[in-house]
Structure formats: C-alpha cells, structure tokens
Amino acid sequence: MDDRALLRHSLAVLAYRCGKLLRNAPESFAAHDTGNGRTPLHILAHISDLMDWALSMARGKETWNNAKPGGWSDEAARFHAAIASLDAYVASDAPLHAETTRLLQGPIADALTHVGQIAILRRMAGSPVIGENYFAADIQTGRVGPEQSPPVRPFKK
C-alpha cells in the first residue's frame, strides 16, 4: 500500500467512525454543552474545517477558515462533502503539495481526536453509541459518504 492509499484509507476510517456518531443523534445533541462552550455542533464544524484545510494544503494553497456552524444535518452533510473532496483529490493524479505523513499527523489525526470527543459527548448527553470491534469493521477505501456498513458488534467475527 502506498502513501496515498494509506491516506485514503485513513479518510475512510474517519468517515466510518464519525458517521457512526452522526447517525441517530437526538435533535438536542448538537447543542449539548458541558460548560466549555464547545458543543458537538461546533466540534463537527471544526472537523469539516480540518478537512478543508487538508485539501488546501494538498493543493498547495494552504488556507484556514473557521466556518460558522449551520444546523446538525447541514454540518453532517458538510463533513461528508469535505472529506469526499479531499479523498477525490488524493485519489487523483494531481500532485500532493503536502507530505502524506504530515496530512495524517496533522488534520486527519486531529479530526479523529475530535470524533472521540463527540463520542464522549454522546454518552454524556444520554445517547451513547454502542462500541464495536473496529478491527473487524467493513471500512473500505473510497467510501467516505454517509452510507456506511452496519457496525460489527464487539468481538463478533
């Protein structure tokens, strides 16, 4: 597996894990606040900002934008659109103007950290997501949209 393929698989992992948290979230979850002012909606918007930033670096024109969050469903759609754009660029023959290792260690790893925050907030908000065996999960490179395979329950082969 070359660097681009590994980067694309990392994006599929991110899409799978984040998508799991976005599905069936209660309406009130987006505004759940633990007192620090960073709601799940703000965190989700930040994840999309990270994907946009990664794409700008890959294209060689680094820009950062703190987008103002829309509604939960709008931000979920924005996340999937942003990650799909980045995946399509990495899958293309276009030159990468940023090292794949740096894209992974920077915006992609940061996004995975924030996915963990959303998971914790779902539990704190009384709407936990059931854990699963991610090693056995059906995560496919290139599948970065909202349509993902069903979860593999813990330790099920």
PDB file of N, CA, C and O in Angstrom, residues 55-86:
ATOM      1  N   LEU A  55      -7.248  19.709   2.399  1.00  0.00           N
ATOM      2  CA  LEU A  55      -7.372  19.800   0.946  1.00  0.00           C
ATOM      3  C   LEU A  55      -6.606  21.001   0.413  1.00  0.00           C
ATOM      4  O   LEU A  55      -5.917  20.902  -0.605  1.00  0.00           O
ATOM      5  N   SER A  56      -6.691  22.116   1.116  1.00  0.00           N
ATOM      6  CA  SER A  56      -5.963  23.311   0.650  1.00  0.00           C
ATOM      7  C   SER A  56      -4.454  23.056   0.665  1.00  0.00           C
ATOM      8  O   SER A  56      -3.738  23.478  -0.243  1.00  0.00           O
ATOM      9  N   MET A  57      -3.961  22.348   1.672  1.00  0.00           N
ATOM     10  CA  MET A  57      -2.528  22.025   1.724  1.00  0.00           C
ATOM     11  C   MET A  57      -2.158  21.044   0.615  1.00  0.00           C
ATOM     12  O   MET A  57      -1.107  21.190  -0.023  1.00  0.00           O
ATOM     13  N   ALA A  58      -2.997  20.056   0.377  1.00  0.00           N
ATOM     14  CA  ALA A  58      -2.729  19.076  -0.683  1.00  0.00           C
ATOM     15  C   ALA A  58      -2.650  19.775  -2.038  1.00  0.00           C
ATOM     16  O   ALA A  58      -1.835  19.411  -2.885  1.00  0.00           O
ATOM     17  N   ARG A  59      -3.472  20.797  -2.222  1.00  0.00           N
ATOM     18  CA  ARG A  59      -3.481  21.551  -3.482  1.00  0.00           C
ATOM     19  C   ARG A  59      -2.354  22.578  -3.572  1.00  0.00           C
ATOM     20  O   ARG A  59      -2.136  23.173  -4.614  1.00  0.00           O
ATOM     21  N   GLY A  60      -1.679  22.825  -2.439  1.00  0.00           N
ATOM     22  CA  GLY A  60      -0.559  23.761  -2.439  1.00  0.00           C
ATOM     23  C   GLY A  60      -0.939  25.205  -2.174  1.00  0.00           C
ATOM     24  O   GLY A  60      -0.134  26.109  -2.374  1.00  0.00           O
ATOM     25  N   LYS A  61      -2.148  25.427  -1.696  1.00  0.00           N
ATOM     26  CA  LYS A  61      -2.610  26.786  -1.387  1.00  0.00           C
ATOM     27  C   LYS A  61      -3.270  26.775  -0.017  1.00  0.00           C
ATOM     28  O   LYS A  61      -4.490  26.886   0.117  1.00  0.00           O
ATOM     29  N   GLU A  62      -2.425  26.644   1.012  1.00  0.00           N
ATOM     30  CA  GLU A  62      -2.927  26.483   2.373  1.00  0.00           C
ATOM     31  C   GLU A  62      -3.774  27.667   2.815  1.00  0.00           C
ATOM     32  O   GLU A  62      -3.338  28.812   2.758  1.00  0.00           O
ATOM     33  N   THR A  63      -4.982  27.356   3.256  1.00  0.00           N
ATOM     34  CA  THR A  63      -5.885  28.357   3.826  1.00  0.00           C
ATOM     35  C   THR A  63      -6.629  27.720   4.991  1.00  0.00           C
ATOM     36  O   THR A  63      -6.892  26.522   5.002  1.00  0.00           O
ATOM     37  N   TRP A  64      -6.949  28.538   5.957  1.00  0.00           N
ATOM     38  CA  TRP A  64      -7.741  28.098   7.106  1.00  0.00           C
ATOM     39  C   TRP A  64      -8.986  28.947   7.181  1.00  0.00           C
ATOM     40  O   TRP A  64      -8.937  30.164   7.011  1.00  0.00           O
ATOM     41  N   ASN A  65     -10.099  28.308   7.483  1.00  0.00           N
ATOM     42  CA  ASN A  65     -11.362  29.010   7.620  1.00  0.00           C
ATOM     43  C   ASN A  65     -12.115  28.439   8.815  1.00  0.00           C
ATOM     44  O   ASN A  65     -12.317  27.234   8.897  1.00  0.00           O
ATOM     45  N   ASN A  66     -12.484  29.303   9.736  1.00  0.00           N
ATOM     46  CA  ASN A  66     -13.367  28.907  10.827  1.00  0.00           C
ATOM     47  C   ASN A  66     -14.794  29.155  10.372  1.00  0.00           C
ATOM     48  O   ASN A  66     -15.305  30.261  10.499  1.00  0.00           O
ATOM     49  N   ALA A  67     -15.407  28.138   9.817  1.00  0.00           N
ATOM     50  CA  ALA A  67     -16.765  28.293   9.309  1.00  0.00           C
ATOM     51  C   ALA A  67     -17.750  28.429  10.464  1.00  0.00           C
ATOM     52  O   ALA A  67     -17.588  27.809  11.514  1.00  0.00           O
ATOM     53  N   LYS A  68     -18.753  29.239  10.257  1.00  0.00           N
ATOM     54  CA  LYS A  68     -19.829  29.371  11.234  1.00  0.00           C
ATOM     55  C   LYS A  68     -20.734  28.149  11.086  1.00  0.00           C
ATOM     56  O   LYS A  68     -21.215  27.857   9.979  1.00  0.00           O
ATOM     57  N   PRO A  69     -20.958  27.410  12.182  1.00  0.00           N
ATOM     58  CA  PRO A  69     -21.762  26.186  12.069  1.00  0.00           C
ATOM     59  C   PRO A  69     -23.195  26.463  11.630  1.00  0.00           C
ATOM     60  O   PRO A  69     -23.809  27.451  12.043  1.00  0.00           O
ATOM     61  N   GLY A  70     -23.699  25.575  10.792  1.00  0.00           N
ATOM     62  CA  GLY A  70     -25.107  25.587  10.430  1.00  0.00           C
ATOM     63  C   GLY A  70     -25.859  24.673  11.382  1.00  0.00           C
ATOM     64  O   GLY A  70     -25.462  24.503  12.533  1.00  0.00           O
ATOM     65  N   GLY A  71     -26.883  24.028  10.885  1.00  0.00           N
ATOM     66  CA  GLY A  71     -27.606  23.049  11.694  1.00  0.00           C
ATOM     67  C   GLY A  71     -26.884  21.711  11.680  1.00  0.00           C
ATOM     68  O   GLY A  71     -25.961  21.496  10.897  1.00  0.00           O
ATOM     69  N   TRP A  72     -27.307  20.796  12.533  1.00  0.00           N
ATOM     70  CA  TRP A  72     -26.652  19.494  12.652  1.00  0.00           C
ATOM     71  C   TRP A  72     -26.639  18.748  11.320  1.00  0.00           C
ATOM     72  O   TRP A  72     -25.600  18.253  10.888  1.00  0.00           O
ATOM     73  N   SER A  73     -27.775  18.652  10.656  1.00  0.00           N
ATOM     74  CA  SER A  73     -27.814  17.912   9.384  1.00  0.00           C
ATOM     75  C   SER A  73     -26.989  18.612   8.310  1.00  0.00           C
ATOM     76  O   SER A  73     -26.347  17.953   7.488  1.00  0.00           O
ATOM     77  N   ASP A  74     -26.977  19.947   8.345  1.00  0.00           N
ATOM     78  CA  ASP A  74     -26.141  20.693   7.390  1.00  0.00           C
ATOM     79  C   ASP A  74     -24.663  20.421   7.640  1.00  0.00           C
ATOM     80  O   ASP A  74     -23.884  20.248   6.697  1.00  0.00           O
ATOM     81  N   GLU A  75     -24.266  20.387   8.891  1.00  0.00           N
ATOM     82  CA  GLU A  75     -22.857  20.136   9.224  1.00  0.00           C
ATOM     83  C   GLU A  75     -22.471  18.693   8.929  1.00  0.00           C
ATOM     84  O   GLU A  75     -21.337  18.432   8.521  1.00  0.00           O
ATOM     85  N   ALA A  76     -23.394  17.762   9.134  1.00  0.00           N
ATOM     86  CA  ALA A  76     -23.110  16.363   8.782  1.00  0.00           C
ATOM     87  C   ALA A  76     -22.883  16.251   7.272  1.00  0.00           C
ATOM     88  O   ALA A  76     -21.932  15.600   6.828  1.00  0.00           O
ATOM     89  N   ALA A  77     -23.722  16.907   6.497  1.00  0.00           N
ATOM     90  CA  ALA A  77     -23.552  16.893   5.037  1.00  0.00           C
ATOM     91  C   ALA A  77     -22.252  17.593   4.641  1.00  0.00           C
ATOM     92  O   ALA A  77     -21.543  17.136   3.734  1.00  0.00           O
ATOM     93  N   ARG A  78     -21.935  18.681   5.313  1.00  0.00           N
ATOM     94  CA  ARG A  78     -20.688  19.402   5.025  1.00  0.00           C
ATOM     95  C   ARG A  78     -19.481  18.518   5.324  1.00  0.00           C
ATOM     96  O   ARG A  78     -18.513  18.501   4.565  1.00  0.00           O
ATOM     97  N   PHE A  79     -19.531  17.783   6.430  1.00  0.00           N
ATOM     98  CA  PHE A  79     -18.436  16.877   6.762  1.00  0.00           C
ATOM     99  C   PHE A  79     -18.220  15.870   5.646  1.00  0.00           C
ATOM    100  O   PHE A  79     -17.099  15.687   5.162  1.00  0.00           O
ATOM    101  N   HIS A  80     -19.287  15.217   5.227  1.00  0.00           N
ATOM    102  CA  HIS A  80     -19.136  14.197   4.197  1.00  0.00           C
ATOM    103  C   HIS A  80     -18.693  14.806   2.863  1.00  0.00           C
ATOM    104  O   HIS A  80     -17.900  14.186   2.141  1.00  0.00           O
ATOM    105  N   ALA A  81     -19.153  15.994   2.546  1.00  0.00           N
ATOM    106  CA  ALA A  81     -18.715  16.656   1.303  1.00  0.00           C
ATOM    107  C   ALA A  81     -17.236  17.027   1.386  1.00  0.00           C
ATOM    108  O   ALA A  81     -16.483  16.850   0.414  1.00  0.00           O
ATOM    109  N   ALA A  82     -16.810  17.532   2.535  1.00  0.00           N
ATOM    110  CA  ALA A  82     -15.413  17.951   2.687  1.00  0.00           C
ATOM    111  C   ALA A  82     -14.472  16.756   2.626  1.00  0.00           C
ATOM    112  O   ALA A  82     -13.423  16.808   1.962  1.00  0.00           O
ATOM    113  N   ILE A  83     -14.828  15.675   3.284  1.00  0.00           N
ATOM    114  CA  ILE A  83     -13.959  14.501   3.279  1.00  0.00           C
ATOM    115  C   ILE A  83     -13.966  13.845   1.897  1.00  0.00           C
ATOM    116  O   ILE A  83     -12.942  13.335   1.429  1.00  0.00           O
ATOM    117  N   ALA A  84     -15.104  13.898   1.201  1.00  0.00           N
ATOM    118  CA  ALA A  84     -15.174  13.345  -0.159  1.00  0.00           C
ATOM    119  C   ALA A  84     -14.301  14.154  -1.117  1.00  0.00           C
ATOM    120  O   ALA A  84     -13.632  13.576  -1.985  1.00  0.00           O
ATOM    121  N   SER A  85     -14.284  15.462  -0.960  1.00  0.00           N
ATOM    122  CA  SER A  85     -13.432  16.303  -1.816  1.00  0.00           C
ATOM    123  C   SER A  85     -11.962  16.001  -1.588  1.00  0.00           C
ATOM    124  O   SER A  85     -11.178  15.894  -2.544  1.00  0.00           O
ATOM    125  N   LEU A  86     -11.580  15.858  -0.323  1.00  0.00           N
ATOM    126  CA  LEU A  86     -10.195  15.532  -0.012  1.00  0.00           C
ATOM    127  C   LEU A  86      -9.842  14.146  -0.550  1.00  0.00           C
ATOM    128  O   LEU A  86      -8.793  13.956  -1.177  1.00  0.00           O
TER     129      LEU A  86
END
